[in-house]
Coordinates of C-alpha atoms and ligand atoms in Angstrom, one line a residue:
M1 CA 18.1 -28.0 -5.3
A2 CA 21.1 -26.5 -7.1
P3 CA 21.7 -22.9 -6.2
H4 CA 20.3 -20.4 -8.6
T5 CA 22.6 -18.1 -10.6
G6 CA 22.0 -14.7 -12.1
Q7 CA 19.2 -12.4 -10.9
H8 CA 16.0 -13.6 -9.3
F9 CA 12.9 -12.6 -11.3
L10 CA 10.4 -10.9 -8.9
Q11 CA 7.3 -10.8 -11.1
I12 CA 4.7 -10.6 -8.4
P13 CA 2.5 -7.5 -8.7
G14 CA 4.3 -5.9 -5.9
P15 CA 6.6 -5.6 -4.1
T16 CA 8.3 -4.9 -7.4
N17 CA 12.0 -4.8 -8.4
V18 CA 13.8 -1.9 -6.7
P19 CA 16.2 0.0 -9.0
D20 CA 19.9 0.0 -8.1
R21 CA 19.7 3.8 -7.9
V22 CA 17.0 3.6 -5.3
L23 CA 18.8 0.9 -3.3
R24 CA 22.0 3.0 -3.2
A25 CA 20.0 6.0 -2.1
I26 CA 18.4 4.0 0.8
A27 CA 21.9 2.7 1.8
A28 CA 23.0 6.3 2.8
P29 CA 23.6 6.8 6.6
T30 CA 20.5 7.6 8.6
I31 CA 20.4 11.3 9.7
D32 CA 18.9 13.2 12.6
H33 CA 15.2 13.4 11.8
R34 CA 15.0 16.7 13.7
G35 CA 17.9 18.4 11.9
P36 CA 18.0 20.8 8.9
E37 CA 19.1 18.2 6.3
F38 CA 16.1 16.1 7.1
A39 CA 13.8 19.1 6.8
A40 CA 15.1 19.7 3.3
L41 CA 14.4 16.0 2.4
T42 CA 10.8 16.1 3.7
T43 CA 10.1 19.4 1.9
E44 CA 11.5 18.1 -1.3
V45 CA 9.6 14.7 -1.3
L46 CA 6.3 16.2 -0.1
E47 CA 6.3 18.5 -3.2
A48 CA 7.8 16.0 -5.7
V49 CA 5.2 13.4 -4.9
K50 CA 2.2 15.6 -5.8
P51 CA 2.5 15.3 -9.6
V52 CA 2.4 11.5 -9.3
F53 CA -1.0 11.7 -7.5
G54 CA -2.1 14.5 -9.8
C55 CA -2.8 16.6 -6.7
S56 CA -2.0 20.1 -5.5
G57 CA -3.1 19.6 -1.9
P58 CA -1.3 17.8 0.9
V59 CA 0.1 14.2 0.8
V60 CA 0.5 12.5 4.2
I61 CA 3.3 9.9 4.3
Y62 CA 3.3 7.2 7.0
P63 CA 5.9 4.6 7.9
S64 CA 3.3 1.9 7.2
S65 CA 2.1 -0.6 4.6
G66 CA -0.8 0.1 2.4
T67 CA -3.2 -1.3 5.0
G68 CA -2.2 1.4 7.4
A69 CA -3.0 4.0 4.7
W70 CA -6.4 2.4 4.2
E71 CA -7.1 2.8 7.9
A72 CA -5.9 6.3 7.9
A73 CA -8.3 7.3 5.1
L74 CA -11.2 6.0 7.1
V75 CA -10.4 7.2 10.6
N76 CA -9.6 10.7 9.5
T77 CA -12.9 11.3 7.6
L78 CA -15.7 9.2 9.2
S79 CA -17.6 8.7 12.4
P80 CA -18.8 5.6 14.2
G81 CA -21.9 4.1 12.5
D82 CA -21.4 6.1 9.3
R83 CA -22.5 4.1 6.2
V84 CA -19.9 3.4 3.5
L85 CA -20.4 1.8 0.1
C86 CA -17.9 -0.8 -1.2
W87 CA -17.8 -2.9 -4.3
E88 CA -16.6 -6.5 -4.3
T89 CA -14.1 -6.2 -7.1
G90 CA -11.7 -8.8 -5.5
H91 CA -9.5 -9.6 -2.5
F92 CA -8.3 -6.1 -1.7
A93 CA -11.7 -4.5 -1.9
T94 CA -13.0 -7.2 0.4
L95 CA -10.2 -6.6 2.9
W96 CA -10.7 -2.9 2.9
S97 CA -14.4 -3.3 3.5
E98 CA -13.7 -5.7 6.3
L99 CA -11.4 -3.2 7.9
A100 CA -14.2 -0.6 7.7
G101 CA -16.5 -2.9 9.5
K102 CA -14.0 -3.5 12.3
L103 CA -13.7 0.2 12.8
G104 CA -17.4 0.5 13.5
L105 CA -18.6 1.7 10.1
E106 CA -21.8 0.3 8.5
V107 CA -20.6 -1.3 5.3
D108 CA -22.8 -1.7 2.2
F109 CA -20.9 -4.4 0.3
V110 CA -22.1 -4.8 -3.3
A111 CA -21.4 -8.4 -4.5
G112 CA -19.1 -8.8 -7.5
D113 CA -17.8 -11.6 -9.7
W114 CA -14.1 -10.7 -9.4
R115 CA -13.9 -10.3 -13.2
H116 CA -15.2 -6.7 -13.4
G117 CA -14.6 -3.3 -11.8
V118 CA -17.1 -1.1 -10.2
D119 CA -20.2 -0.7 -12.4
P120 CA -20.7 3.1 -12.7
E121 CA -24.4 2.8 -13.7
A122 CA -25.2 0.5 -10.8
L123 CA -23.3 2.8 -8.5
A124 CA -25.3 5.8 -9.7
E125 CA -28.5 3.9 -9.1
R126 CA -27.6 3.0 -5.5
L127 CA -26.6 6.6 -4.8
R128 CA -29.8 8.0 -6.3
A129 CA -31.8 5.6 -4.1
D130 CA -30.0 7.0 -1.0
R131 CA -32.2 10.0 -0.8
T132 CA -31.2 10.9 2.8
H133 CA -27.5 10.8 1.9
A134 CA -26.8 8.2 4.6
I135 CA -23.8 7.0 2.6
K136 CA -20.9 9.1 3.8
A137 CA -18.1 7.5 1.6
V138 CA -17.7 5.4 -1.5
M139 CA -14.6 3.2 -1.3
V140 CA -13.1 2.0 -4.6
V141 CA -10.0 0.0 -5.4
H142 CA -8.7 1.6 -8.6
N143 CA -6.6 -1.4 -9.7
E144 CA -7.7 -4.7 -8.1
T145 CA -4.3 -6.5 -7.7
S146 CA -6.0 -9.8 -7.1
T147 CA -7.8 -9.8 -10.5
G148 CA -6.0 -7.5 -12.9
V149 CA -9.1 -5.3 -13.3
T150 CA -8.9 -1.5 -13.3
T151 CA -12.0 0.5 -12.4
R152 CA -12.7 3.6 -14.4
I153 CA -12.5 6.3 -11.7
P154 CA -13.7 9.2 -13.9
E155 CA -16.9 7.2 -14.5
V156 CA -17.2 6.6 -10.7
R157 CA -16.8 10.3 -10.2
A158 CA -19.5 11.0 -12.8
A159 CA -21.8 8.5 -11.1
L160 CA -21.5 10.5 -7.8
D161 CA -22.1 13.8 -9.7
D162 CA -25.0 12.5 -11.7
A163 CA -26.7 11.3 -8.5
G164 CA -26.0 14.6 -6.9
H165 CA -24.5 12.7 -4.0
P166 CA -22.1 14.3 -1.5
A167 CA -20.4 11.1 -0.3
L168 CA -16.6 11.3 -0.1
L169 CA -14.7 9.3 -2.8
L170 CA -11.9 7.2 -1.3
V171 CA -9.7 5.5 -3.8
D172 CA -7.0 2.8 -3.3
T173 CA -4.2 3.2 -5.9
V174 CA -1.8 0.8 -4.2
S175 CA -1.1 -1.1 -7.5
S176 CA -1.8 1.7 -9.9
L177 CA -0.1 4.9 -8.7
G178 CA 3.0 5.6 -10.8
S179 CA 2.0 2.9 -13.3
I180 CA -1.5 3.7 -14.6
D181 CA -2.9 7.2 -15.4
Y182 CA -4.4 8.7 -12.2
R183 CA -5.6 12.2 -11.4
H184 CA -6.6 12.9 -7.8
D185 CA -7.6 16.6 -8.4
E186 CA -9.1 16.3 -11.8
W187 CA -11.3 13.3 -10.8
R188 CA -12.1 15.0 -7.5
V189 CA -11.0 12.1 -5.3
D190 CA -11.1 12.9 -1.6
V191 CA -8.5 10.5 -0.3
T192 CA -6.1 8.6 -2.5
V193 CA -4.4 5.7 -0.7
T194 CA -1.2 4.1 -1.8
G195 CA 1.9 2.2 -0.7
S196 CA 5.6 2.4 -1.6
Q197 CA 6.2 -1.1 -2.9
K198 CA 4.7 -1.1 -6.4
G199 CA 4.7 1.7 -9.0
L200 CA 6.9 3.8 -6.7
M201 CA 9.6 1.2 -7.0
L202 CA 10.5 1.2 -3.3
P203 CA 10.6 -1.6 -0.8
P204 CA 7.5 -1.9 1.3
G205 CA 7.2 0.4 4.3
L206 CA 5.6 3.7 3.3
G207 CA 1.8 4.4 3.1
F208 CA 0.3 7.5 1.6
N209 CA -2.9 9.6 1.8
A210 CA -3.4 12.4 -0.8
V211 CA -6.1 14.6 0.8
S212 CA -8.6 16.9 -0.8
A213 CA -9.9 20.1 0.8
N214 CA -13.2 18.3 1.3
A215 CA -11.6 15.5 3.1
L216 CA -9.6 17.9 5.3
L217 CA -12.9 19.6 6.2
A218 CA -14.5 16.2 7.0
S219 CA -11.5 15.4 9.3
R220 CA -12.4 18.3 11.6
T221 CA -15.7 16.7 12.6
A222 CA -14.9 13.0 12.1
R223 CA -15.2 11.0 15.3
L224 CA -13.6 7.6 14.7
A225 CA -10.8 7.2 17.2
R226 CA -7.4 8.1 15.8
S227 CA -4.0 8.9 17.1
Y228 CA -1.1 7.6 15.1
W229 CA -3.0 8.1 11.8
D230 CA -4.3 11.6 12.6
W231 CA -3.5 13.9 9.7
E232 CA -3.5 17.1 11.7
P233 CA -0.3 16.7 13.8
I234 CA 1.5 15.3 10.8
L235 CA 0.5 18.1 8.5
L236 CA 1.5 20.6 11.2
A237 CA 4.9 19.1 11.6
N238 CA 5.4 18.7 7.9
E239 CA 5.1 22.5 7.4
R240 CA 8.5 22.7 9.0
G241 CA 9.8 19.6 7.3
Y242 CA 9.4 17.2 10.2
F243 CA 7.1 14.4 11.6
P244 CA 5.5 14.0 15.0
Y245 CA 7.3 10.7 15.4
T246 CA 10.4 9.0 14.0
P247 CA 9.9 8.7 10.2
A248 CA 11.3 6.0 7.9
T249 CA 14.3 8.2 7.0
N250 CA 16.0 5.8 4.6
L251 CA 12.8 5.0 2.7
L252 CA 12.3 8.7 2.2
Y253 CA 15.8 8.8 0.6
G254 CA 14.6 6.1 -1.6
L255 CA 11.4 8.0 -2.4
R256 CA 13.3 11.1 -3.4
E257 CA 15.3 9.0 -5.8
S258 CA 12.3 7.1 -7.3
L259 CA 10.4 10.3 -7.8
R260 CA 13.4 11.7 -9.6
M261 CA 13.4 8.6 -11.9
L262 CA 9.7 9.0 -12.6
A263 CA 10.1 12.7 -13.4
E264 CA 13.1 11.9 -15.7
E265 CA 11.1 9.3 -17.7
G266 CA 8.0 11.5 -17.6
L267 CA 4.7 10.2 -16.3
A268 CA 3.1 10.0 -19.8
A269 CA 6.0 7.7 -20.9
V270 CA 5.7 5.7 -17.7
F271 CA 2.0 5.0 -18.3
A272 CA 2.7 4.2 -22.0
R273 CA 5.4 1.8 -21.1
H274 CA 3.1 -0.1 -18.7
A275 CA 0.3 -0.1 -21.3
R276 CA 2.6 -1.6 -23.9
H277 CA 4.0 -4.3 -21.6
A278 CA 0.4 -5.2 -20.5
E279 CA -0.7 -5.5 -24.1
A280 CA 2.3 -7.7 -25.0
T281 CA 1.5 -9.9 -22.0
R282 CA -2.2 -10.3 -23.0
R283 CA -1.2 -11.3 -26.5
A284 CA 1.0 -14.0 -25.1
V285 CA -1.7 -15.3 -22.8
R286 CA -4.2 -15.5 -25.6
T287 CA -1.7 -17.3 -27.8
W288 CA -1.2 -19.9 -25.1
G289 CA -4.9 -20.5 -25.2
L290 CA -5.5 -19.3 -21.7
E291 CA -8.2 -17.0 -20.4
L292 CA -7.7 -13.5 -18.9
L293 CA -9.6 -13.1 -15.6
C294 CA -10.6 -9.6 -16.6
Q295 CA -13.6 -9.8 -18.9
D296 CA -14.0 -6.2 -20.0
E297 CA -11.3 -4.8 -22.2
R298 CA -12.0 -1.3 -21.0
E299 CA -10.9 -2.6 -17.5
Y300 CA -7.7 -4.4 -18.4
S301 CA -5.0 -3.6 -15.9
N302 CA -1.7 -2.2 -17.2
S303 CA 0.3 -3.2 -14.1
L304 CA -0.5 -6.9 -13.9
T305 CA -2.3 -9.7 -15.8
A306 CA -4.3 -12.3 -13.9
V307 CA -4.6 -15.6 -15.9
L308 CA -7.2 -18.3 -15.3
L309 CA -6.0 -21.9 -15.6
P310 CA -8.2 -24.6 -17.0
E311 CA -10.3 -26.6 -14.6
G312 CA -8.3 -29.3 -12.8
H313 CA -5.0 -27.4 -12.8
D314 CA -3.6 -25.7 -9.7
E315 CA -1.8 -22.3 -10.0
A316 CA 0.3 -23.2 -7.0
D317 CA 1.9 -26.1 -8.8
L318 CA 2.7 -23.9 -11.8
R319 CA 4.3 -21.3 -9.7
R320 CA 6.3 -23.8 -7.8
V321 CA 7.7 -25.3 -11.0
I322 CA 8.6 -21.9 -12.3
L323 CA 10.2 -20.9 -9.0
E324 CA 12.3 -24.0 -8.7
R325 CA 13.4 -24.2 -12.3
F326 CA 13.7 -20.6 -13.3
D327 CA 14.0 -18.7 -10.1
M328 CA 11.0 -16.5 -10.9
S329 CA 8.2 -15.5 -8.4
L330 CA 4.7 -15.0 -9.9
G331 CA 1.6 -13.7 -8.0
A332 CA -0.5 -16.3 -6.3
G333 CA -4.3 -16.7 -6.6
L334 CA -5.8 -14.8 -3.7
G335 CA -9.1 -15.3 -1.8
K336 CA -11.9 -16.7 -4.0
V337 CA -9.6 -17.3 -7.0
A338 CA -6.9 -19.1 -5.0
G339 CA -5.8 -22.2 -6.9
R340 CA -7.3 -21.0 -10.2
V341 CA -5.5 -17.8 -11.1
F342 CA -1.9 -16.8 -11.3
R343 CA -0.7 -13.2 -11.8
I344 CA 2.1 -11.7 -13.8
G345 CA 3.4 -8.4 -12.5
H346 CA 4.7 -6.1 -15.2
L347 CA 4.9 -2.8 -13.2
G348 CA 7.5 -0.6 -11.7
H349 CA 11.2 -0.9 -12.7
F350 CA 10.8 -3.0 -15.8
N351 CA 11.7 -3.2 -19.5
D352 CA 11.2 -5.1 -22.7
L353 CA 13.8 -7.8 -22.0
M354 CA 12.6 -8.3 -18.5
L355 CA 9.2 -8.9 -19.9
A356 CA 10.6 -11.3 -22.5
G357 CA 12.4 -13.2 -19.8
T358 CA 9.2 -13.3 -17.6
L359 CA 7.0 -14.6 -20.4
G360 CA 9.7 -17.1 -21.4
G361 CA 9.6 -18.5 -17.9
V362 CA 5.9 -18.7 -17.9
E363 CA 5.7 -20.4 -21.3
M364 CA 8.3 -23.0 -20.2
G365 CA 6.6 -23.4 -16.9
L366 CA 3.2 -24.0 -18.5
R367 CA 4.7 -26.8 -20.5
L368 CA 6.5 -28.4 -17.6
A369 CA 3.5 -28.2 -15.4
G370 CA 1.4 -30.0 -18.0
I371 CA -1.1 -27.1 -18.5
P372 CA -2.9 -27.7 -21.8
G373 CA -2.4 -25.0 -24.4
K374 CA -0.3 -23.8 -27.2
P375 CA 3.3 -22.5 -27.4
G376 CA 4.1 -19.3 -29.3
G377 CA 3.0 -16.7 -26.7
V378 CA 6.5 -15.3 -26.3
T379 CA 7.0 -15.0 -30.1
E380 CA 3.7 -13.1 -30.3
A381 CA 4.7 -10.8 -27.5
L382 CA 8.1 -10.2 -29.0
E383 CA 6.6 -9.4 -32.4
F384 CA 4.4 -6.8 -30.7
L385 CA 7.2 -5.3 -28.7
A386 CA 9.5 -5.1 -31.7
H387 CA 6.9 -3.2 -33.8
S388 CA 5.3 -1.0 -31.2
Ligands
LIG1 N1 -4.7 -2.5 -1.8 C1 -4.2 -3.1 -2.9 C2 -4.8 -2.9 -4.2 C3 -3.1 -4.0 -2.8 O1 -2.6 -4.6 -3.8 C4 -2.5 -4.2 -1.5 C5 -1.4 -5.1 -1.3 O2 -0.9 -5.8 -2.2 C6 -3.1 -3.6 -0.4 C7 -4.1 -2.7 -0.6 C8 -2.6 -3.8 1.0 O3 -1.3 -3.2 1.1 P1 -0.2 -3.7 2.1 O4 0.0 -5.2 1.8 O5 1.0 -2.9 1.8 O6 -0.7 -3.5 3.4

C-alpha cells in the first residue's frame, strides 16, 4: 500500500482528534507533583471542569480510562449484594452492568433492542413496583456510543421522582460530556462518569466522577472494597492541590488547555455545533438511502451517528476500504450489532470542512464497497451546512 499523505481522519466516536493547542500543552516538561506549581494546576482544573459537568460539588479525576471511572462510581456508593437497575441500551450499558455483577452487586438488567434509550415510563413503573426500595442505584448511559442513542436524563430523573424512589442516579457521560447538553446538579445526578478522550478533546487516560452530596453521604457507609478508587483520600489531598498517588501530570496540562478552549467557545455554542454536525450527517445518511440505528428522533445522538447497512453487507469491509483508500478510521459495529453497523464520530475538535471530508470519504467508500444506495448525501449535508 502506498504511504498516505496529509492528515489521517480519526472519525471514530472517540478517542477524538486532539487539538494542536492541547498537544503542545501536554508536551511541556513534567513537574514535581508535590510542588507549588502542581498545586496551582490542580486547583485550576478542579474548578474549571465543574461548569462542563454543570456541577458545583467535587469532581474526582483519576489516571484511568472510562472503565475505571465506572468502577469508582460503584465501589464508592454501594455495598455487596446491593441491587442496581440497568437498561440494555447497547454495548457500553452491557459492559457497565457486567462490571457491577463482577463487583458483587445484584443486577436487574432490563432487555433493550439497541435502538432506543432508557424508557422513562417503564423505568418509573419498575421503581414503583420496588416498594421496599431494594434498588439502591439506577445506572444509565447518557449517550450510547455503540448505537448513537441519547437517553433523556431529565425524564429519567422525573421517573425516579414520580416513583418517590430514593435510588442513586449514576450516569455515564463518556461520549456526551462537552458535546451534548448535560447538567449534573440540575438533573440531580449522583455520580457522573466520564473519560478524557471524547468531548474533552484529550488523549485517553483520565477518568472522572462528579459527585453529589447524596453520593458523598452514601460513600460513608458503602462497603464494597475500595482502595485506589476511594474518593475520600483523593478529595482530602485535592484540598491542598495534590493527589494521594502520582497523577497524570501531562494530561492535566492538556485538560487545563482543553477546558480553556471549551470556555472560549462557550458551552452553548459547543452543543449547537455538535447538533448541527449531527443533523448534517443524518441528512447525508438518509440521502444515501441508509437507515439510522436510532429509531426515535428525540434520542438522536449529537456526538456520533450509527448507520445500519443493508442485509448481506459487512461494515468491516466498508471500513477497511475507507481506511485503505482514504486514510479515515470509522467506528466499528460493537457487540450485538457487529458486522451490521458502522459509526461516524462527529464530536470534539471538529468543524464543517472536517465533516465535509468525513462524509465525502464515506460516500466514496459506500460506492467502492458496493453498498446499494444513492449518491448525493454529501451535497445534501453541504446545503444544510451552508444555510444553517
Ligand atoms: N462508556 C461509554 C459510553 C463509552 O463510549 C466507553 C468507551 O468508548 C466507555 C464507557 C469505556 O471507556 P474506556 O474505554 O475509556 O474505558
